[in-house]
Coordinates of C-alpha atoms and ligand atoms in Angstrom, one line a residue:
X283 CA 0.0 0.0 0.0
X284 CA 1.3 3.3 -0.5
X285 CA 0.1 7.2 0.2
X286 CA -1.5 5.5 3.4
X287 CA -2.9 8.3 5.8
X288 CA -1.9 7.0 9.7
X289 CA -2.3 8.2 13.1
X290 CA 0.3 7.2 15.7
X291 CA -0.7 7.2 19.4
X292 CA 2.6 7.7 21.3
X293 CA 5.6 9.8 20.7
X294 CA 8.2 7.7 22.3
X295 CA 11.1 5.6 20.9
X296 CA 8.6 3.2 18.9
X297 CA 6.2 6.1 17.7
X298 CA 9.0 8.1 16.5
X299 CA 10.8 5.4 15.1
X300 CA 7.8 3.8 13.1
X301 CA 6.5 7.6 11.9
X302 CA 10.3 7.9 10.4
X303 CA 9.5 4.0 8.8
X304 CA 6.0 4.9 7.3
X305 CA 7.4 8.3 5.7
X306 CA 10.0 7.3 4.6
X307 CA 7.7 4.8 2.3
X308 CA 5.4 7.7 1.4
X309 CA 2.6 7.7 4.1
X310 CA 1.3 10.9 5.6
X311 CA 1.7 10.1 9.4
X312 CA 0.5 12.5 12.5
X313 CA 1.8 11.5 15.8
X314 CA 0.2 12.5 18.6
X315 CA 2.1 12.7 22.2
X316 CA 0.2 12.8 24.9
X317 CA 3.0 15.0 26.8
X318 CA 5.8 16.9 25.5
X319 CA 8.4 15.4 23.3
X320 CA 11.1 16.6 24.7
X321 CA 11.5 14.5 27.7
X322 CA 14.5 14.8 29.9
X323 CA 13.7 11.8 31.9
X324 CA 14.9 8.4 31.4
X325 CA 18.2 7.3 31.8
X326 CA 20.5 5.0 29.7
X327 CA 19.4 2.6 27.1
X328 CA 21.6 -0.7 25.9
X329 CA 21.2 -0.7 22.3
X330 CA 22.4 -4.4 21.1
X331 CA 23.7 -5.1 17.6
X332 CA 19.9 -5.9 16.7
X333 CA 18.9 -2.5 17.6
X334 CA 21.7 -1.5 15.4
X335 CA 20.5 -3.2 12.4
X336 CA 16.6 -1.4 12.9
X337 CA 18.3 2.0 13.3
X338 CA 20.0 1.1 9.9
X339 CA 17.3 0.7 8.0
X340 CA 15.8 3.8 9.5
X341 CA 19.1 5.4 8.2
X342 CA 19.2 6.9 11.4
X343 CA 22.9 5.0 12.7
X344 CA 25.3 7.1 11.9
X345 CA 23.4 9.9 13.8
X346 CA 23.1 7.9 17.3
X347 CA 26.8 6.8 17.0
X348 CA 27.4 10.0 17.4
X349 CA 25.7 10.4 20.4
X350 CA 26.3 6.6 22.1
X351 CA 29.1 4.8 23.9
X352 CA 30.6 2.1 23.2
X353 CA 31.4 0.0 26.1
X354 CA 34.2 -2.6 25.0
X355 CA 33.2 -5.6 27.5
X356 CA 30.3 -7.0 29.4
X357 CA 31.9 -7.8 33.3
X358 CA 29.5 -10.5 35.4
X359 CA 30.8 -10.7 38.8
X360 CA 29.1 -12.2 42.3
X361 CA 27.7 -9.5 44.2
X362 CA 28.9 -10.6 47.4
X363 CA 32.2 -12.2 46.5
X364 CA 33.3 -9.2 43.7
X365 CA 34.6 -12.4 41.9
X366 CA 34.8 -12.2 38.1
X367 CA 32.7 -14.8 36.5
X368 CA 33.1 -14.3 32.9
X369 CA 33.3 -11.5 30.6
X370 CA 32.2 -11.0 27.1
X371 CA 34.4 -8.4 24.4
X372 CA 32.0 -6.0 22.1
X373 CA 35.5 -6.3 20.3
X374 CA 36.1 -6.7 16.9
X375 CA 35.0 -10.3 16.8
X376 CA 31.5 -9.7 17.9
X377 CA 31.0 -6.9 15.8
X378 CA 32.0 -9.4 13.0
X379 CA 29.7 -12.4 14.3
X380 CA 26.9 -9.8 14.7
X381 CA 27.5 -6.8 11.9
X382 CA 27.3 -4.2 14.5
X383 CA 28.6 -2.9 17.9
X384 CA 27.6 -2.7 21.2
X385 CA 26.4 0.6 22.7
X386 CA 25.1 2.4 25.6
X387 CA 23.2 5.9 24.9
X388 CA 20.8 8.4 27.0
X389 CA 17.9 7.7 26.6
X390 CA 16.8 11.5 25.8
X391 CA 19.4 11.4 23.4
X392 CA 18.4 8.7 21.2
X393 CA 14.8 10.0 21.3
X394 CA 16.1 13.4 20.5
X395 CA 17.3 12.2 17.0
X396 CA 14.3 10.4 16.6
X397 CA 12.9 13.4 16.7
X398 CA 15.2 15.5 14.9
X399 CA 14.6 13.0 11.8
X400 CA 11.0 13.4 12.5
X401 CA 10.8 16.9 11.9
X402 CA 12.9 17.0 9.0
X403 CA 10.7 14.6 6.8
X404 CA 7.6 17.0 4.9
X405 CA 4.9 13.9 5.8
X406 CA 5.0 13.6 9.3
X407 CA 3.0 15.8 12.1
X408 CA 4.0 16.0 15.4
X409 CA 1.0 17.1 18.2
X410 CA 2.2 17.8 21.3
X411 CA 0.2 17.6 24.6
X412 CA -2.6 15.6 23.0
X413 CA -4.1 12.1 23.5
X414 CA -5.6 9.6 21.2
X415 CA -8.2 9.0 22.7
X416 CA -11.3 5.9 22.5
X417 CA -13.3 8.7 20.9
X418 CA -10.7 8.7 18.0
X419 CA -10.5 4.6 17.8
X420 CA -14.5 4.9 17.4
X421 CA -14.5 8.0 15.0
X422 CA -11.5 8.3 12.7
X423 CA -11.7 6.0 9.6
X424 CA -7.8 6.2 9.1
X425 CA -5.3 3.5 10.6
X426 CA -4.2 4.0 13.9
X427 CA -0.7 2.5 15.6
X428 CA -1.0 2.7 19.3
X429 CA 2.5 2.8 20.4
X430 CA 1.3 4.2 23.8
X431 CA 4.0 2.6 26.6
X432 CA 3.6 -0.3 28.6
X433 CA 0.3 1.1 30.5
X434 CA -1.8 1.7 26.8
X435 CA -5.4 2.8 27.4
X436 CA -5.8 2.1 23.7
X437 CA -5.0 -1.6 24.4
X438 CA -7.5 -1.5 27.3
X439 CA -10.1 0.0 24.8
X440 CA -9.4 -2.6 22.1
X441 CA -8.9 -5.9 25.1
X442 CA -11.4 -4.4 27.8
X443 CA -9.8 -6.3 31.0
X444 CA -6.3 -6.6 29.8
X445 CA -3.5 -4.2 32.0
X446 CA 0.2 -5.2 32.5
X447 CA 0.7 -7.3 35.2
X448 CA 3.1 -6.2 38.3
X449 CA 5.7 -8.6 38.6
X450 CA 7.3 -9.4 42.5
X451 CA 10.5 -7.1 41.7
X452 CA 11.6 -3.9 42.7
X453 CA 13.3 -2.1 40.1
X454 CA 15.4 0.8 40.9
X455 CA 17.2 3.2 38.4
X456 CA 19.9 5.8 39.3
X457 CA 22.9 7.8 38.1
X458 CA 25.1 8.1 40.6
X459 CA 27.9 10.8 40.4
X460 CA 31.3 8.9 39.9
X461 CA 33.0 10.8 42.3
X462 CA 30.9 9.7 45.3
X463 CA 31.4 6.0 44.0
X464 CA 34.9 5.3 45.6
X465 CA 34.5 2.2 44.3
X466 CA 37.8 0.4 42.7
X467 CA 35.8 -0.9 39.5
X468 CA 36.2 0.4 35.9
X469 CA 32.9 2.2 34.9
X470 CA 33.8 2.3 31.5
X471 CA 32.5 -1.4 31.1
X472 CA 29.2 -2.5 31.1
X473 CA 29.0 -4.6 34.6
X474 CA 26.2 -7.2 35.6
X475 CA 26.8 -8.0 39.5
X476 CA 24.7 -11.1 40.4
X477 CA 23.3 -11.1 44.3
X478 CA 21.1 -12.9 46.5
X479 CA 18.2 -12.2 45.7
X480 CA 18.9 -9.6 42.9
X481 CA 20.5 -8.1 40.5
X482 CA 22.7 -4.6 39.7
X483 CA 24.0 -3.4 36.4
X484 CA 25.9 -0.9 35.7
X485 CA 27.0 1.0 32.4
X486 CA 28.2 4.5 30.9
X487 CA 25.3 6.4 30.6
X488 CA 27.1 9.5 27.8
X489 CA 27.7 11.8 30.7
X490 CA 31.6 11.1 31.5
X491 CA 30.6 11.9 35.4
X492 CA 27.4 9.6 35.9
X493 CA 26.9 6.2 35.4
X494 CA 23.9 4.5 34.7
X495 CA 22.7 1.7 36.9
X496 CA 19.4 -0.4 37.5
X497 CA 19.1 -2.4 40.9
X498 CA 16.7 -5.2 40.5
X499 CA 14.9 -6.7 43.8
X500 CA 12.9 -9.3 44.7
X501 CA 10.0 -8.5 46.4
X502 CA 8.6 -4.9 47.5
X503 CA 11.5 -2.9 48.9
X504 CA 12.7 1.0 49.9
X505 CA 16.0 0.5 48.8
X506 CA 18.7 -1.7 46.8
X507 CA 20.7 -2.4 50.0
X508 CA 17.4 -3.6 52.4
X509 CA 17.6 -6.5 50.3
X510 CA 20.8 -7.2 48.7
X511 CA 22.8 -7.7 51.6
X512 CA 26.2 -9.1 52.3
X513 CA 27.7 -7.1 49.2
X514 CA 31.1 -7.0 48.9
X515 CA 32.9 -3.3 49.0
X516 CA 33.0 -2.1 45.5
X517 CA 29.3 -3.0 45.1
X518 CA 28.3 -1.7 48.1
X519 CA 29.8 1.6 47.8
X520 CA 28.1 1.7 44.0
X521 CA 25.1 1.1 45.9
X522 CA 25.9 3.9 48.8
X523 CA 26.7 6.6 46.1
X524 CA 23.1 5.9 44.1
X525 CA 21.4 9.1 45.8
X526 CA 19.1 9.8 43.1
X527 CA 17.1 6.5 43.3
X528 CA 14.2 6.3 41.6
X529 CA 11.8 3.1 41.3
X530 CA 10.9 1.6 38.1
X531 CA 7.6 -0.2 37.3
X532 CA 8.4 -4.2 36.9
X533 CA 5.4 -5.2 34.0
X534 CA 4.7 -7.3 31.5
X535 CA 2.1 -7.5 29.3
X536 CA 0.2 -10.8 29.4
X537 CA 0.3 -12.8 26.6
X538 CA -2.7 -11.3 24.1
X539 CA -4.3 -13.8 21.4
X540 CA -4.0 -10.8 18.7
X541 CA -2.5 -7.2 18.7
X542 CA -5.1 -5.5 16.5
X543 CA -8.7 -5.5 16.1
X544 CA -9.9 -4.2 12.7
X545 CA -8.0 -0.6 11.5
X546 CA -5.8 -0.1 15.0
X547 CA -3.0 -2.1 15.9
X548 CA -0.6 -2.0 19.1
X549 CA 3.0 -1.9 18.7
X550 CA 6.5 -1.8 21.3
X551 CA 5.6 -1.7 24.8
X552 CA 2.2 -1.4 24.3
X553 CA 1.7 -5.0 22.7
X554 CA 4.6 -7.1 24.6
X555 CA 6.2 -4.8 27.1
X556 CA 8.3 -6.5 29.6
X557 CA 10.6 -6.7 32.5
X558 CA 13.8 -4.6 30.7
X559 CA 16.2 -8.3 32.1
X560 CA 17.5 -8.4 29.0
X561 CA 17.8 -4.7 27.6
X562 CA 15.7 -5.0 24.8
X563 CA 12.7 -2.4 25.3
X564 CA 14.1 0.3 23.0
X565 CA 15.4 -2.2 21.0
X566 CA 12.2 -4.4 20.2
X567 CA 10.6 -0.9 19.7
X568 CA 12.9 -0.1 16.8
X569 CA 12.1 -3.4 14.9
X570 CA 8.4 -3.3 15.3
X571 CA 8.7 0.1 13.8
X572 CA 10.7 -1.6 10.7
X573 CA 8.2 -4.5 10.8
X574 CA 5.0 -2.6 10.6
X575 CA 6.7 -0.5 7.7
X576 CA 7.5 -3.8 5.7
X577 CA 3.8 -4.9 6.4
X578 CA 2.2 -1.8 5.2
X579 CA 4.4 -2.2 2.2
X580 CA 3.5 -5.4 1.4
X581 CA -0.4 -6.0 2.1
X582 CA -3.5 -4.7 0.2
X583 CA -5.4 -3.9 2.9
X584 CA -5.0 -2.5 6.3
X585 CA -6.1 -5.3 8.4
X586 CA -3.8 -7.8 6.1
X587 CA -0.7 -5.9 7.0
X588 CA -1.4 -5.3 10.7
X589 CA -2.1 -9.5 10.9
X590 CA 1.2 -9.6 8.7
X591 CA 3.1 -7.5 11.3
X592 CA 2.0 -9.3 13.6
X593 CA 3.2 -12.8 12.5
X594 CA 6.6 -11.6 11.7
X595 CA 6.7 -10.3 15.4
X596 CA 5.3 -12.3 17.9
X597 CA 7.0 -15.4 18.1
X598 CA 10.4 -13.3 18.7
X599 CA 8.6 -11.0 21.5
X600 CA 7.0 -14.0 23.2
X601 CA 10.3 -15.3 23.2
X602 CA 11.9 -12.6 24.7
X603 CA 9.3 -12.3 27.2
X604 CA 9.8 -15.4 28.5
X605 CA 13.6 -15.2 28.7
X606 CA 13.6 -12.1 30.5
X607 CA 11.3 -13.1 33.1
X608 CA 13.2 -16.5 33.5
X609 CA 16.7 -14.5 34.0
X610 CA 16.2 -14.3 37.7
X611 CA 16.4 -17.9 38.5
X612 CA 19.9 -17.7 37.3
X613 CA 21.0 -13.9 38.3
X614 CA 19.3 -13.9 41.9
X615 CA 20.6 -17.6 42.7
X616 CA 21.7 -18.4 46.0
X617 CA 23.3 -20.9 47.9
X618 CA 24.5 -24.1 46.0
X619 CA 22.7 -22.8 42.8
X620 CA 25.1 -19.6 42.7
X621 CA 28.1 -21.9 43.4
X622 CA 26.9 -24.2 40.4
X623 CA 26.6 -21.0 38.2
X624 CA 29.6 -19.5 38.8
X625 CA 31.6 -22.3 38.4
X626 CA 29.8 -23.1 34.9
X627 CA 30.5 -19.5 33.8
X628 CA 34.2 -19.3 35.3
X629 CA 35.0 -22.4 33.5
X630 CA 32.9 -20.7 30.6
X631 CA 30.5 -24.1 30.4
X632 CA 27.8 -21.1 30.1
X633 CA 28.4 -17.9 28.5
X634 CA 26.0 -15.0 29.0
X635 CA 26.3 -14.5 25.0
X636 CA 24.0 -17.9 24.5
X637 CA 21.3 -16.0 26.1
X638 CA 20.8 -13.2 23.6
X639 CA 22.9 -14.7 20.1
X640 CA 19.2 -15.5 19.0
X641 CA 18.6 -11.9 19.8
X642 CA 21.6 -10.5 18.6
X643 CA 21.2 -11.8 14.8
X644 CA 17.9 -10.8 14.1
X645 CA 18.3 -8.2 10.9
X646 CA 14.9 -6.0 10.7
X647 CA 12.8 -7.2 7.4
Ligands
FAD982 C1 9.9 8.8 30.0 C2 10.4 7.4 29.7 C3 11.6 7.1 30.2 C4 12.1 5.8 30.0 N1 13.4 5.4 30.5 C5 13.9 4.2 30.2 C6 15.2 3.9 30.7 O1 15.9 4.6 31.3 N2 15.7 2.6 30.4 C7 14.9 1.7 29.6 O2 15.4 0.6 29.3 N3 13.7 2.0 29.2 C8 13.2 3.3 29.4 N4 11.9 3.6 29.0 C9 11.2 2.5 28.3 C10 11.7 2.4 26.9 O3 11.9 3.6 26.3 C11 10.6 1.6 26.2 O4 10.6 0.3 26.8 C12 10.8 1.4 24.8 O5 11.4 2.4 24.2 C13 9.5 1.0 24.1 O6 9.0 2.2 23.5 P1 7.5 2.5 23.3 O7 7.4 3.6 22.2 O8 6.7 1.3 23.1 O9 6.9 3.1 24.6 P2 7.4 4.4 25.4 O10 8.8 4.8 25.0 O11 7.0 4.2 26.8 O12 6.5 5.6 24.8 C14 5.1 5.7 24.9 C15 4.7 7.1 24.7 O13 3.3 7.2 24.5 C16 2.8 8.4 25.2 N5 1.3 8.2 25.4 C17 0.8 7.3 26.3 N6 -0.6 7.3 26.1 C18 -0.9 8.1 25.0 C19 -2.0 8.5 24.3 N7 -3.2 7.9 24.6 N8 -2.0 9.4 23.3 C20 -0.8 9.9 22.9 N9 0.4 9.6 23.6 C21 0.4 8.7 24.6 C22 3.6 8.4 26.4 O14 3.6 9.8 27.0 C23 5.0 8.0 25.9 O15 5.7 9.1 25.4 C24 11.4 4.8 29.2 C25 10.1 5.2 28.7 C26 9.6 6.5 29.0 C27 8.3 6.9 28.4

């Protein structure tokens, strides 16, 4: 289909990212964004070499490179030990296995040339400070993408009943200032430290004084170190220097028999949002935003290319899903588990990089 007029519910990474798609094959797109678009909040985002693939067919790569980091390892250590388990290069080998590097970027920053790319092409309309709302779903005869965020109304309107579902972690996000972390650790790495009972990852975040870092809990907590206890000093003084904490929803979206109903379809967070375990959120975002451009191409009709979208996406989201909500029962492990575990991944029996190389390869359609 081509000359297609859209409207996109949601001016976040997917929104933006699929408004750039659908121009760029000719469609008139508005996107509406219920707040501003420039939003300062958010930290860091891990973009894998799969998101680097999406943001190449957007055309949009060279212009985040500019603005990302490029961590050169992955670290795992035990939380409580400071042991190093295993590590795994973003050198030049896994650029060559996966045709793209390894990156860390603000999250502000890669929405911000999302946005830039936005404004520069003639067909697409940005509203600020305005919803789509059920009245538009009822009312407008056009197609509508609801990329509107892990708490959609729209995907209440179209599944009455259906909300994200809490899961039993606390997530925490901060960026500690480096100079109250007098912690002997490199920040320049990307660092996964596996607790009791949690998780912590750290990364650089694109300001050379903060780093990044998520604490993951189980259960309902106030802070990180209430339940991650027994750390050892690096880690704990990580943990000390995170003033700024903030607490980050852990959803997922249950698993939904369809994504659209008739002319409106759900895409990113809104159709298969999940725990961020794996660091894929921004990424799986990006390729829906490919996807659903290669669908509209290709189909006759509306409804054909939404269904078409969503075969080419669901089995690899459902995947995902499950993966990232199964990573605790290795990362929180405790007792002879985490001695089983580390061993494996000291002796390298596991690698962290069999988790994602499924992930990794995917090239958007
Ligand atoms: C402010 C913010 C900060 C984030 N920070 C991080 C982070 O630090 N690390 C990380 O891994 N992930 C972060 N995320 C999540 C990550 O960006 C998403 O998982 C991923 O990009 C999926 O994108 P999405 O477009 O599906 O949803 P989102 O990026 O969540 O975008 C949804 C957008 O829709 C808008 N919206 C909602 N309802 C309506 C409506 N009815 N009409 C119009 N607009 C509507 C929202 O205001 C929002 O801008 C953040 C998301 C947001 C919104």
């Amino acid at each position: 289909m081509k000359n297609l007029k859209i409207l996109i519910a949601g001016g976040g990474i997917g929104g933006l990212a699929t408004a750039i798609a659908l121009a760029h094959s000719g469609h008139h797109v508005e996107v509406r964004e219920r707040r501003s678009f420039v939003d300062e909040t958010g930290a860091a985002v891990q973009l894998g070499p799969n998101a680097w693939h999406a943001l190449a067919r957007l055309g949009l790569q060279h212009i985040v490179k500019d603005r990302a980091v490029f961590p050169d390892r992955l670290c795992i250590r035990d939380g409580q030990t400071g042991k190093l388990l295993t590590t795994i290069s973003f050198d030049g080998s896994f650029q060559a296995k996966f045709h793209a590097p390894y990156a860390t970027i603000l999250r502000a920053q890669l929405h911000a040339a999302l946005l830039e790319e936005a404004k520069n092409l003639p067909t697409v309309e940005l509203a600020s400070g305005c919803e789509v709302t059920t009245e538009d779903i009822r009312n407008r005869t056009e197609a509508i993408i609801a990329a509107d965020g892990i708490n959609s109304s729209l995907r209440t309107c179209l599944f009455p009943g259906v909300s994200a579902r809490s899961l039993p972690f606390t997530i925490f996000r901060s960026m500690p200032n480096l100079a109250f972390a007098n912690a002997d650790i490199d920040f320049l790495h990307v660092t996964l430290w596996l607790c009791r009972n949690g998780h912590v990852v750290h990364y650089p975040s694109g300001n050379p004084s903060k780093v990044n870092l998520v604490a993951v809990c189980s259960g309902e907590v106030l802070t990180p170190r209430e339940r991650l206890q027994g750390l050892c000093p690096p880690l704990d003084a990580i943990l000390r220097a995170a003033r700024d904490l903030s607490t980050w929803p852990a959803q997922a979206v249950p698993f939904l028999p369809q994504w659209h109903a008739a002319r409106v379809c759900l895409i990113g967070d809104a159709a298969h949002g999940t725990v961020p375990f794996l660091a894929q959120g921004a990424a799986m975002a990006l390729e829906d935003a490919v996807a659903m451009a290669a669908a509209i191409e290709g189909a006759t009709t509306v409804e054909a290319a939404f269904q078409q979208f969503e075969t080419s996406r669901r089995k690899r989201t459902a995947r995902l899903d499950a993966q990232s909500q199964g990573m605790p029962r290795l990362y929180h492990a405790a007792g002879p588990l985490a001695f089983a575990r580390n061993m494996a991944m000291q002796s390298g029996l596991i690698s962290s990089l069999q988790f994602v190389t499924w992930l990794y390869r995917h090239s958007a359609p």
